[in-house]
Coordinates of C-alpha atoms in Angstrom, one line a residue:
Chain A
M26 CA 0.0 0.0 0.1
N27 CA 1.4 3.4 -0.9
L28 CA 2.0 6.0 1.6
I29 CA -0.1 8.6 0.3
L30 CA -3.2 6.2 0.9
I31 CA -2.2 5.9 4.3
K32 CA -1.8 10.0 4.4
L33 CA -5.1 10.2 2.6
G34 CA -7.0 8.0 5.3
I35 CA -5.1 9.7 8.4
R36 CA -5.8 13.4 7.1
N37 CA -9.4 12.3 6.5
V38 CA -9.9 11.5 10.4
F39 CA -8.3 15.0 11.1
R40 CA -10.8 16.8 8.7
N41 CA -13.4 17.4 11.2
K42 CA -11.1 18.0 14.2
R43 CA -14.0 18.3 16.7
R44 CA -15.9 15.4 15.3
T45 CA -12.9 13.4 15.4
L46 CA -12.0 14.6 19.2
L47 CA -15.6 13.7 20.3
T48 CA -15.8 10.6 18.6
S49 CA -12.5 9.5 19.8
L50 CA -13.2 10.6 23.3
A51 CA -16.5 8.7 23.4
I52 CA -14.6 5.4 22.1
G53 CA -11.9 6.2 24.4
I54 CA -14.4 6.2 27.3
G55 CA -15.7 3.2 26.5
L56 CA -12.2 1.6 26.3
M57 CA -11.6 3.0 29.9
S58 CA -14.8 1.5 31.1
L59 CA -13.7 -1.7 29.7
I60 CA -10.3 -1.9 31.5
I61 CA -11.3 0.0 34.5
A62 CA -14.4 -2.7 34.9
D63 CA -11.9 -5.5 33.9
G64 CA -9.1 -4.3 36.5
F65 CA -11.5 -3.6 39.0
I66 CA -13.2 -7.3 38.8
L67 CA -9.5 -8.6 38.5
G68 CA -8.9 -6.7 42.0
M69 CA -11.8 -8.1 43.3
K70 CA -11.4 -11.4 42.3
N71 CA -7.8 -11.5 43.6
Y72 CA -8.7 -10.0 47.0
M73 CA -11.5 -12.5 47.8
I74 CA -9.1 -15.7 46.2
R75 CA -6.6 -14.1 48.6
S76 CA -8.9 -13.5 51.3
V77 CA -10.5 -16.9 51.2
T78 CA -6.9 -18.6 50.9
D79 CA -5.4 -16.8 53.4
D80 CA -7.9 -16.4 56.0
Y81 CA -8.2 -19.9 56.9
L82 CA -8.8 -22.2 54.0
G83 CA -5.4 -22.4 52.5
H84 CA -4.5 -23.1 49.0
G85 CA -5.9 -26.5 49.2
Q86 CA -6.8 -29.1 51.9
I87 CA -6.2 -33.0 52.3
H88 CA -8.9 -35.1 54.0
H89 CA -10.5 -38.7 54.3
T90 CA -12.1 -39.1 51.2
K91 CA -15.4 -39.1 53.2
F92 CA -14.9 -36.6 55.8
L93 CA -16.3 -33.6 53.7
K94 CA -19.2 -35.5 52.3
T95 CA -20.2 -36.8 55.6
N96 CA -19.0 -34.5 58.2
K97 CA -18.6 -37.5 60.4
V98 CA -15.2 -37.0 62.9
K99 CA -14.9 -40.9 62.3
F100 CA -13.3 -40.0 58.8
I101 CA -10.0 -39.4 59.9
I102 CA -6.8 -39.2 57.6
D103 CA -4.9 -42.6 57.7
S104 CA -1.4 -42.2 58.4
P105 CA -1.1 -38.6 59.1
E106 CA 2.5 -39.1 59.7
E107 CA 3.2 -40.1 56.4
V108 CA 1.3 -37.3 54.9
E109 CA 3.0 -34.9 57.5
K110 CA 6.5 -36.2 56.4
K111 CA 5.7 -35.8 52.8
L112 CA 4.5 -32.2 53.3
S113 CA 7.3 -31.2 55.7
A114 CA 9.8 -32.2 52.9
D115 CA 7.7 -30.1 50.1
A116 CA 9.9 -26.9 49.7
K117 CA 7.0 -25.5 47.5
L118 CA 4.8 -25.6 50.4
K119 CA 4.9 -22.3 52.5
G120 CA 3.3 -24.1 55.0
Y121 CA 0.5 -26.4 56.3
S122 CA -1.7 -26.8 59.5
P123 CA -2.9 -29.9 60.6
R124 CA -6.4 -29.5 62.0
T125 CA -9.0 -31.7 63.9
I126 CA -12.6 -30.6 63.3
S127 CA -15.9 -31.6 65.4
S128 CA -19.0 -30.2 66.5
A129 CA -19.0 -29.1 70.1
L130 CA -21.3 -27.3 72.4
I131 CA -20.0 -24.2 74.2
A132 CA -21.6 -23.4 77.3
S133 CA -21.2 -20.3 79.7
A134 CA -23.0 -19.2 82.6
E135 CA -25.2 -17.0 80.2
G136 CA -25.9 -19.7 77.6
S137 CA -24.8 -22.3 75.2
E138 CA -24.3 -22.6 71.6
Q139 CA -23.5 -25.4 69.2
I140 CA -19.9 -24.6 67.5
S141 CA -17.5 -26.0 65.0
L142 CA -14.4 -26.8 67.4
V143 CA -10.9 -26.7 65.5
G144 CA -7.7 -28.4 67.2
I145 CA -4.7 -26.7 65.6
K146 CA -1.0 -26.2 66.1
P147 CA -0.7 -22.6 66.9
K148 CA 2.5 -22.0 65.3
Y149 CA 1.9 -23.9 62.0
E150 CA -1.7 -22.2 62.0
S151 CA -0.4 -18.7 62.5
I152 CA 1.5 -19.3 59.0
L153 CA -1.5 -20.7 57.2
S154 CA -4.3 -18.6 58.4
K155 CA -5.1 -15.2 59.8
I156 CA -6.5 -16.5 63.2
K157 CA -3.7 -14.5 65.0
T158 CA -4.1 -11.5 62.9
F159 CA -7.6 -11.4 63.7
T160 CA -7.6 -12.3 67.3
T161 CA -8.0 -8.6 68.4
M162 CA -8.9 -9.0 71.9
G163 CA -6.6 -11.1 74.2
N164 CA -3.8 -13.3 73.0
Y165 CA -3.4 -15.9 70.3
L166 CA -3.0 -19.5 71.6
E167 CA 0.5 -21.2 72.3
K168 CA 1.8 -24.4 72.1
N169 CA 1.3 -24.9 76.0
D170 CA -2.1 -23.6 76.0
K171 CA -3.8 -26.8 77.2
S172 CA -7.0 -25.3 78.7
H173 CA -7.0 -22.0 76.4
I174 CA -9.6 -21.4 73.8
L175 CA -10.0 -18.9 71.0
I176 CA -13.8 -17.7 70.1
G177 CA -15.4 -15.3 67.8
K178 CA -16.2 -12.0 68.7
K179 CA -20.1 -12.5 68.1
L180 CA -20.2 -16.2 69.8
A181 CA -18.5 -14.3 73.1
S182 CA -21.4 -11.7 72.6
K183 CA -24.2 -14.3 72.6
L184 CA -22.4 -16.1 75.5
K185 CA -21.6 -13.0 77.3
V186 CA -18.1 -13.8 77.9
G187 CA -14.9 -11.9 77.7
I188 CA -11.2 -12.7 78.1
G189 CA -10.3 -14.7 81.2
D190 CA -13.9 -16.1 81.4
K191 CA -14.7 -19.8 81.6
V192 CA -16.7 -22.0 79.1
V193 CA -17.2 -25.5 78.9
L194 CA -16.9 -27.6 75.6
T195 CA -18.7 -30.6 75.2
L196 CA -18.4 -33.1 72.4
S197 CA -18.7 -36.5 71.3
P198 CA -15.4 -38.8 71.0
I199 CA -14.7 -40.5 67.7
G200 CA -15.1 -43.9 69.2
G201 CA -18.4 -43.0 70.7
G202 CA -18.9 -43.6 74.3
D203 CA -19.3 -41.1 77.4
L204 CA -19.3 -37.4 76.2
S205 CA -16.2 -35.5 76.7
Q206 CA -16.5 -32.6 78.7
E207 CA -13.6 -30.1 79.8
L208 CA -13.4 -26.6 80.9
F209 CA -11.6 -23.8 79.2
R210 CA -10.6 -20.0 79.7
I211 CA -11.0 -17.7 77.1
K212 CA -7.6 -16.4 75.9
G213 CA -8.5 -14.7 72.8
I214 CA -11.6 -13.3 70.9
F215 CA -11.1 -13.1 67.1
S216 CA -13.2 -11.0 64.6
Y217 CA -13.1 -12.4 60.7
G218 CA -15.8 -10.0 60.0
S219 CA -17.7 -13.3 58.9
S220 CA -20.7 -14.7 60.5
A221 CA -19.9 -18.1 60.2
F222 CA -16.5 -17.6 61.8
D223 CA -17.4 -15.3 64.2
N224 CA -20.6 -16.8 65.4
H225 CA -19.7 -20.8 65.1
M226 CA -15.9 -21.2 65.4
A227 CA -13.9 -22.0 68.0
F228 CA -10.1 -23.0 68.3
I229 CA -8.0 -25.0 70.9
N230 CA -4.6 -26.6 70.9
L231 CA -4.6 -29.8 68.6
G232 CA -3.4 -32.0 71.1
R233 CA -6.1 -31.5 73.8
A234 CA -8.8 -31.4 71.0
Q235 CA -7.5 -34.9 70.2
Q236 CA -7.4 -36.3 73.7
M237 CA -11.2 -35.0 73.8
L238 CA -12.0 -36.7 70.5
G239 CA -10.4 -39.8 72.2
C240 CA -8.0 -40.2 69.4
K241 CA -4.1 -39.6 69.9
G242 CA -2.5 -38.2 66.6
C243 CA -5.8 -38.2 64.6
I244 CA -5.9 -35.5 61.9
H245 CA -9.3 -34.5 59.9
E246 CA -7.3 -31.7 57.7
F247 CA -4.2 -30.6 56.6
A248 CA -4.6 -27.2 55.0
L249 CA -1.7 -26.2 52.6
K250 CA -0.4 -23.0 51.5
F251 CA 1.9 -22.7 48.1
N252 CA 4.7 -20.6 47.7
D253 CA 4.4 -20.0 43.9
L254 CA 1.0 -18.2 43.6
V255 CA 1.1 -17.9 39.8
N256 CA 1.4 -21.6 38.9
L257 CA -1.1 -22.6 41.2
S258 CA -2.9 -25.0 38.6
L259 CA 0.1 -26.9 38.2
L260 CA 0.5 -27.2 42.0
F261 CA -3.0 -28.6 42.3
E262 CA -2.5 -31.0 39.7
E263 CA 0.8 -32.1 41.3
Y264 CA -0.9 -32.4 44.5
K265 CA -3.8 -34.3 42.8
N266 CA -1.4 -37.0 41.9
K267 CA 0.6 -36.9 45.0
F268 CA -2.3 -37.6 47.1
P269 CA -4.7 -39.9 45.0
A270 CA -8.1 -40.6 46.4
D271 CA -7.0 -43.9 48.4
G272 CA -7.9 -43.2 51.8
H273 CA -7.3 -39.6 51.6
L274 CA -7.5 -36.6 48.9
F275 CA -6.3 -33.5 48.2
E276 CA -8.9 -30.7 47.1
N277 CA -8.0 -27.0 45.9
W278 CA -10.0 -24.2 47.2
K279 CA -12.1 -24.1 43.9
E280 CA -13.2 -27.6 44.9
L281 CA -13.8 -26.7 48.7
M282 CA -15.5 -23.5 47.9
P283 CA -17.6 -24.3 44.7
A284 CA -20.1 -21.3 45.7
L285 CA -17.1 -18.9 45.7
N286 CA -16.1 -20.3 42.3
S287 CA -19.5 -20.2 40.7
A288 CA -19.4 -16.5 42.1
L289 CA -16.3 -15.7 40.3
E290 CA -17.2 -17.5 37.3
L291 CA -20.5 -15.4 37.3
T292 CA -18.2 -12.3 37.4
D293 CA -16.4 -13.4 34.3
I294 CA -19.9 -13.9 32.7
S295 CA -20.8 -10.4 34.0
M296 CA -17.6 -8.9 32.4
A297 CA -18.4 -10.5 29.1
F298 CA -22.1 -9.1 29.3
L299 CA -20.3 -5.6 30.0
A300 CA -17.8 -6.0 27.2
A301 CA -20.8 -6.8 24.7
F302 CA -22.4 -3.9 26.0
L303 CA -19.4 -1.2 25.5
A304 CA -18.9 -3.0 22.0
I305 CA -22.2 -1.9 21.1
L306 CA -21.9 1.5 22.4
V307 CA -18.6 1.9 20.7
G308 CA -19.9 0.1 17.6
A309 CA -22.9 2.3 17.3
T310 CA -20.8 5.4 17.8
V311 CA -18.1 3.9 15.1
V312 CA -20.9 3.3 12.7
N313 CA -22.7 6.6 13.3
T314 CA -19.5 8.9 12.8
L315 CA -18.1 6.8 9.8
Y316 CA -21.4 7.0 8.3
M317 CA -21.6 10.8 8.8
A318 CA -18.1 11.4 7.5
L319 CA -18.2 9.3 4.9
Y320 CA -21.7 10.2 3.6
E321 CA -20.6 13.8 3.5
R322 CA -17.7 12.8 1.0
K323 CA -19.7 10.5 -1.1
F324 CA -19.2 13.3 -3.8
E325 CA -15.4 12.8 -3.3
F326 CA -15.5 8.9 -3.4
G327 CA -17.5 9.2 -6.7
V328 CA -14.3 11.5 -7.6
L329 CA -12.0 9.0 -6.8
L330 CA -14.0 5.9 -8.4
A331 CA -14.5 8.2 -11.5
I332 CA -10.6 8.8 -12.0
G333 CA -10.2 5.2 -11.8
T334 CA -9.8 4.0 -8.0
R335 CA -10.9 0.7 -7.8
K336 CA -13.4 -0.2 -5.0
R337 CA -10.8 -2.2 -3.2
V338 CA -8.3 0.5 -2.9
L339 CA -11.0 3.0 -1.7
F340 CA -12.1 0.4 1.1
I341 CA -8.3 0.1 1.9
I342 CA -8.2 4.1 2.6
I343 CA -11.5 4.0 4.4
I344 CA -10.3 1.1 6.8
V345 CA -7.0 2.9 7.2
E346 CA -9.3 5.8 8.2
S347 CA -11.4 3.8 10.6
I348 CA -7.9 2.3 12.2
A349 CA -6.6 6.0 12.6
L350 CA -9.8 6.7 14.6
A351 CA -9.3 3.7 16.7
I352 CA -5.7 4.2 17.4
G353 CA -6.5 8.1 18.3
S354 CA -9.3 6.4 20.6
I355 CA -6.9 4.0 22.2
I356 CA -4.5 6.9 22.9
I357 CA -7.2 8.9 24.5
G358 CA -8.9 5.8 26.4
S359 CA -5.3 4.7 27.9
I360 CA -4.5 8.3 29.3
L361 CA -8.0 8.3 30.9
T362 CA -7.5 4.8 32.0
I363 CA -3.9 5.7 33.6
I364 CA -5.5 8.9 35.4
F365 CA -8.8 7.3 36.5
G366 CA -7.8 3.9 37.0
G367 CA -4.7 5.2 38.5
M368 CA -6.8 6.7 41.2
L369 CA -9.0 3.4 41.6
A370 CA -5.5 1.4 41.8
Y371 CA -4.0 4.1 44.6
Y372 CA -7.4 4.8 46.5
G373 CA -9.4 1.8 45.8
V374 CA -13.2 1.4 47.0
D375 CA -14.0 0.7 50.3
Y376 CA -17.1 -1.8 50.6
G377 CA -17.3 -1.4 54.2
G378 CA -17.2 -5.1 55.2
V379 CA -20.0 -5.8 52.9
T380 CA -19.9 -9.9 52.4
Y381 CA -20.0 -11.0 48.7
A382 CA -20.2 -14.8 48.1
S383 CA -19.4 -15.5 51.8
V384 CA -16.3 -13.2 51.9
P385 CA -16.3 -10.3 53.7
L386 CA -14.6 -7.2 51.9
R387 CA -12.8 -6.0 54.7
E388 CA -10.5 -4.2 52.9
P389 CA -10.9 -1.5 49.8
I390 CA -10.9 -3.2 46.6
Y391 CA -8.1 -2.2 44.4
M392 CA -8.4 -1.7 40.6
V393 CA -5.5 -3.8 39.2
F394 CA -3.7 -3.0 36.0
S395 CA -2.3 -5.7 33.6
L396 CA -0.7 -5.6 30.5
K397 CA -3.5 -7.8 28.9
Q398 CA -5.7 -4.7 29.6
F399 CA -3.3 -2.6 27.2
I400 CA -3.0 -5.0 24.4
I401 CA -6.1 -7.3 24.2
Y402 CA -8.6 -4.6 24.6
P403 CA -7.1 -2.1 22.3
L404 CA -6.3 -4.8 19.8
G405 CA -10.2 -6.0 19.9
L406 CA -11.2 -2.2 19.7
I407 CA -9.0 -2.0 16.4
I408 CA -10.3 -5.2 15.1
F409 CA -13.9 -4.4 16.0
T410 CA -13.6 -0.9 14.5
I411 CA -12.5 -2.5 11.1
L412 CA -15.3 -5.2 11.2
I413 CA -17.8 -2.4 12.5
S414 CA -16.8 0.0 9.7
F415 CA -17.5 -2.5 7.0
Y416 CA -21.4 -1.9 7.2
P417 CA -20.9 2.0 6.4
I418 CA -18.4 1.3 3.9
W419 CA -20.5 -1.2 2.3
Q420 CA -23.2 1.6 2.1
I421 CA -20.9 4.2 0.5
L422 CA -19.3 1.7 -2.1
K423 CA -22.7 0.5 -3.6
I424 CA -23.7 3.9 -4.6
P425 CA -22.8 4.0 -8.2
P426 CA -20.2 6.9 -9.0
S427 CA -22.5 8.2 -11.5
K428 CA -24.9 8.9 -8.6
S429 CA -22.4 10.0 -6.1
L430 CA -21.2 12.6 -8.6
K431 CA -24.6 13.7 -10.0
I432 CA -22.6 15.8 -12.5
I433 CA -20.6 15.0 -15.8
Chain B
M3 CA -8.0 11.2 -37.8
E4 CA -8.2 8.0 -35.6
N5 CA -11.5 7.4 -33.9
I6 CA -10.8 7.2 -30.1
F7 CA -14.4 6.8 -29.1
E8 CA -17.4 5.4 -30.9
C9 CA -21.0 5.4 -29.4
K10 CA -23.4 3.3 -31.4
K11 CA -27.1 3.4 -31.1
V12 CA -26.6 4.4 -27.4
S13 CA -29.8 4.7 -25.8
K14 CA -30.5 5.1 -21.9
N15 CA -34.1 5.1 -20.0
F16 CA -34.4 5.8 -16.5
G17 CA -37.4 4.5 -14.5
K18 CA -38.8 1.0 -14.6
T19 CA -42.6 1.6 -15.2
K20 CA -44.0 3.3 -18.2
Q21 CA -45.4 6.0 -16.3
V22 CA -42.2 7.3 -15.1
L23 CA -40.0 6.1 -17.8
V24 CA -37.5 8.7 -19.0
H25 CA -36.0 8.3 -22.3
A26 CA -32.6 10.4 -21.7
L27 CA -30.7 9.2 -24.7
K28 CA -32.2 8.4 -28.0
S29 CA -29.8 6.2 -30.3
V30 CA -27.1 8.3 -30.3
D31 CA -24.4 7.9 -32.8
L32 CA -21.2 9.6 -32.0
E33 CA -17.5 9.5 -33.0
I34 CA -14.8 11.4 -31.1
K35 CA -11.7 11.9 -33.1
K36 CA -7.9 12.0 -31.7
G37 CA -7.2 15.8 -30.7
E38 CA -10.7 16.9 -31.1
F39 CA -11.8 19.9 -29.0
T40 CA -15.3 19.1 -28.6
A41 CA -18.2 21.0 -26.9
I42 CA -21.3 19.3 -25.9
I43 CA -24.3 21.8 -25.5
G44 CA -27.9 21.6 -25.0
P45 CA -30.4 22.9 -22.4
S46 CA -30.8 21.1 -18.8
G47 CA -32.3 17.7 -19.3
S48 CA -31.1 17.2 -22.9
G49 CA -28.7 14.5 -22.1
K50 CA -25.5 15.8 -21.8
T51 CA -24.4 14.3 -18.7
T52 CA -25.7 11.1 -19.3
L53 CA -23.9 11.2 -22.4
L54 CA -20.6 12.3 -20.8
N55 CA -21.4 9.2 -18.1
I56 CA -22.0 6.5 -20.5
M57 CA -18.8 7.6 -22.5
S58 CA -16.8 7.5 -18.9
G59 CA -18.0 4.1 -18.3
L60 CA -19.6 5.6 -15.0
D61 CA -22.9 4.2 -16.3
N62 CA -24.2 1.9 -18.4
P63 CA -26.5 2.4 -21.8
T64 CA -29.7 0.6 -21.8
H65 CA -29.0 -0.4 -25.8
G66 CA -26.0 0.1 -27.9
K67 CA -22.5 -0.1 -27.7
V68 CA -19.6 2.3 -26.5
L69 CA -16.1 1.8 -28.1
L70 CA -12.8 2.9 -27.0
K71 CA -10.1 2.7 -29.5
G72 CA -12.5 -0.5 -30.8
N73 CA -13.0 -2.2 -27.1
D74 CA -16.3 -2.1 -26.0
I75 CA -16.6 -0.9 -22.6
T76 CA -20.5 -1.9 -21.8
K77 CA -18.9 -5.1 -21.4
M78 CA -16.1 -4.5 -18.9
D79 CA -16.8 -5.4 -15.5
G80 CA -16.1 -3.2 -12.1
N81 CA -12.4 -3.3 -12.1
E82 CA -12.0 -3.4 -15.7
L83 CA -14.1 -0.3 -15.9
S84 CA -12.1 1.3 -13.0
D85 CA -8.8 0.5 -14.8
F86 CA -10.3 1.9 -18.2
R87 CA -11.1 5.1 -16.9
R88 CA -7.9 5.3 -14.9
D89 CA -5.6 4.6 -18.1
H90 CA -7.7 6.0 -21.0
I91 CA -10.0 9.1 -19.2
G92 CA -9.1 12.4 -17.4
F93 CA -11.8 14.1 -15.6
V94 CA -12.5 17.8 -14.9
F95 CA -15.2 18.5 -12.8
Q96 CA -17.0 21.8 -12.5
S97 CA -16.3 22.3 -8.8
Y98 CA -12.8 21.4 -9.1
N99 CA -13.4 18.3 -6.4
L100 CA -9.3 17.8 -5.4
L101 CA -8.9 15.8 -2.6
P102 CA -8.7 18.5 0.1
V103 CA -6.3 16.6 2.4
L104 CA -3.9 16.3 -0.3
T105 CA -1.5 18.6 -1.8
A106 CA -1.6 20.2 -5.2
E107 CA 1.3 17.6 -6.0
E108 CA -0.2 14.8 -4.2
N109 CA -3.6 15.2 -5.9
I110 CA -1.9 14.8 -9.0
E111 CA 0.2 12.2 -7.9
Y112 CA -2.7 10.3 -6.8
I113 CA -3.6 9.2 -10.6
L114 CA 0.1 7.8 -11.3
I115 CA 0.1 5.9 -8.0
I116 CA -2.9 4.0 -9.1
Q117 CA -1.6 3.4 -12.4
G118 CA 1.5 1.9 -10.6
V119 CA 3.9 4.5 -12.1
P120 CA 7.2 4.4 -10.2
E121 CA 8.1 7.2 -7.5
K122 CA 11.2 8.9 -9.6
E123 CA 8.8 8.9 -12.7
R124 CA 5.9 10.2 -10.8
K125 CA 7.7 13.1 -9.4
E126 CA 9.2 14.2 -12.5
R127 CA 5.6 13.8 -14.2
V128 CA 3.9 15.8 -11.5
Q129 CA 6.4 18.8 -11.7
K130 CA 5.9 18.5 -15.5
A131 CA 2.4 18.8 -15.4
L132 CA 2.3 21.2 -12.6
I133 CA 4.6 23.5 -15.0
E134 CA 2.2 22.7 -18.1
V135 CA -0.9 24.4 -16.3
G136 CA 1.1 26.9 -15.0
L137 CA 1.6 26.2 -11.1
K138 CA 5.0 25.4 -10.8
G139 CA 6.1 26.3 -7.1
L140 CA 2.5 25.7 -5.7
G141 CA 2.7 22.0 -5.6
K142 CA 2.9 22.1 -1.7
K143 CA -0.3 24.0 -1.2
F144 CA -3.1 22.4 -0.1
P145 CA -6.1 23.2 -2.4
N146 CA -7.9 25.6 0.2
Q147 CA -4.8 27.7 -0.2
L148 CA -5.3 27.9 -3.9
S149 CA -7.8 30.2 -5.7
G150 CA -10.6 28.7 -8.2
G151 CA -8.9 29.1 -11.0
Q152 CA -5.5 27.5 -9.8
Q153 CA -7.6 24.6 -8.1
Q154 CA -9.1 23.9 -11.7
R155 CA -5.6 24.0 -13.2
V156 CA -4.5 21.7 -10.6
A157 CA -7.4 19.5 -11.7
I158 CA -6.6 19.7 -15.5
A159 CA -3.1 18.7 -14.4
R160 CA -4.5 15.6 -12.6
A161 CA -6.5 14.8 -15.6
L162 CA -3.4 15.3 -17.9
V163 CA -0.7 13.4 -16.0
G164 CA -2.0 10.1 -16.4
K165 CA -1.7 10.6 -20.1
P166 CA -5.5 9.7 -21.1
D167 CA -6.8 9.3 -24.6
I168 CA -9.3 11.9 -23.9
I169 CA -10.3 14.6 -21.0
L170 CA -13.9 14.5 -20.2
A171 CA -14.8 18.3 -18.6
D172 CA -18.2 19.0 -17.1
E173 CA -18.7 22.7 -17.2
P174 CA -15.1 23.6 -16.4
T175 CA -15.3 27.2 -16.3
A176 CA -18.6 27.3 -14.7
N177 CA -17.2 28.4 -11.2
L178 CA -14.5 31.0 -12.6
D179 CA -14.9 34.4 -13.4
S180 CA -14.6 35.6 -17.0
V181 CA -10.9 36.4 -16.8
N182 CA -9.9 33.0 -14.9
G183 CA -12.2 31.3 -17.4
R184 CA -10.5 32.8 -20.2
A185 CA -7.1 31.7 -18.8
L186 CA -8.1 28.1 -18.5
L187 CA -9.7 28.1 -21.6
D188 CA -6.5 29.4 -23.4
M189 CA -4.6 26.8 -21.4
M190 CA -6.7 24.1 -22.5
L191 CA -6.3 25.2 -26.3
K192 CA -2.6 25.3 -25.6
L193 CA -2.7 21.8 -24.4
N194 CA -4.7 20.4 -27.2
E195 CA -2.5 22.1 -30.0
T196 CA 0.9 21.3 -28.5
L197 CA 0.3 18.0 -26.7
G198 CA -2.6 16.6 -29.0
V199 CA -5.0 16.2 -26.2
T200 CA -8.4 15.3 -26.7
F201 CA -11.2 17.4 -25.2
V202 CA -14.7 16.7 -25.0
F203 CA -16.6 19.5 -22.6
S204 CA -20.2 19.9 -21.7
T205 CA -20.8 23.5 -21.3
H206 CA -23.2 26.4 -21.3
D207 CA -20.2 29.0 -21.5
P208 CA -20.5 31.0 -24.9
L209 CA -16.6 31.4 -24.5
I210 CA -16.1 27.6 -24.8
M211 CA -18.7 27.4 -27.5
N212 CA -17.0 29.9 -29.5
E213 CA -13.5 28.5 -29.2
A214 CA -14.6 24.7 -29.6
K215 CA -13.3 23.3 -32.8
R216 CA -16.6 20.9 -32.7
L217 CA -20.1 21.6 -31.5
I218 CA -22.5 19.0 -30.8
T219 CA -25.9 20.1 -29.7
L220 CA -28.2 17.6 -27.6
H221 CA -32.0 18.0 -27.4
D222 CA -34.2 15.8 -25.7
G223 CA -31.8 12.9 -25.9
K224 CA -30.8 13.2 -29.6
I225 CA -27.9 14.9 -31.4
V226 CA -29.9 17.5 -33.3
E227 CA -26.6 19.3 -34.5
D228 CA -22.9 18.2 -35.1
K229 CA -20.9 20.9 -36.6
I230 CA -17.1 21.6 -37.0
Q231 CA -16.4 25.4 -36.4

């Protein structure tokens, strides 16, 4: 293609500077909206995943194959020592936490509540979850705290207890028989901001929990956290193979929290809808502008055809024009995105602790920039603009030159 | 003299039903010889525009043949017609119709680009054309920086530079004052006499009518007079 055809297309774009600027601004705002929405959704997804995995769940967990399906305490992990040996030898793991999980009744002088009682190794748990961080009153458990317990803020409120108060835990041992009942003193009160945690969870030392359950060394769950967050999918595959479903199995956070995974997938679908709507908006703007710009120049196109320009060449000239318009819009859109998106990335949006898909949005959600946003979307915009230009071009090119000219 | 153009029994009807059918041209026979300086005259609606459209391949006749150097252009497809216009016909329009975003030079060069002329030759021919139309040194100007007369000269240079067999001009002096109109006509006459360029005009301008070497009068789609002056 000769340079003059490119010149012709580009200079045509700037013939009506105000219209070009307004159109580029409209398309640029569309692009900015798309990038900001994507960046914001990405920020929210990252936050939710990080929140879920960091707060308590870990990136994955190992259980007896039937434990999560039945919630029965008898389904403990076979040979937990061997599992732990494998885990402790794996440098890819940032940490792991062995846990027992059982239903229990917690009672104070003011009332009683059914809870999920988790036995933990305080040091291991502090690497894996944020229980220590969220223990805002009192102190976190220590290795030798045999008769101390951590409970949620709302549970403490219901039981009308505070730091140092006594509660009684009652639970059914794994092997059946008499109920196991012990007195504990509240060492810490945590606040996750999640109703499920703050109302219904309590933590004691693992050894003490095993003792109450009547099963020395038993483990219901190993929660795991990996170092490499970029290649989690590969690590999940590796762990699936490492712990095949023979007695115990590894499940990643997506499998453990299908509702959250669905919510995130729903977010992707919402993003696709948003992109489609913005594409329609941008498309309508491009079609309208090009149609106006081309139609008012139909005489000129008639002249070009009359002097021997093939329709194919004219098509290229107009496509160059569309691409120039798209590039101008991308520049404007990128500048707007950097300004407004930058503000969202810096200040974030505070949701004030609203819970979405069971995840409390405790911290502001920050927009996340990615290279993809500045490559894929602009590229998509150019392709889309070219495609959408076909209609006005076709409309113009189908006018016979003799009709475009009206003279001669 | 060799015939460049031949219209044989050319008719053109507009409209599809009997009620609205317009016979714009009625069995027109016309021959244009190389080097002629011909004016087509006639009242509005006489068929001048339609005849020039058909001669240039911008429109197809309902009946009849249009031959350029013996080749029937009515049988050509879209691309062939584009190439035919590009290589054989130069156009000069009433309102100049230069591309406003290209300089005078670029407007002239455009034809050579679509003809596939190499760059070096293009530049030389563009400068030569500018000199021929008296616009030496004004090649870098955009059309809006030129007067009406200068723009029309650029249009003639554009029509000329591709070395066409014929230049078709639609009322080329209609938008010019008498001084510029006279100057333009003199220039075209000079090109006709020195370079042998064939011109066919549609016009109402008495100046062109007086200077034309051949005067064809159309009335109601028929040639009613064809005289050599």
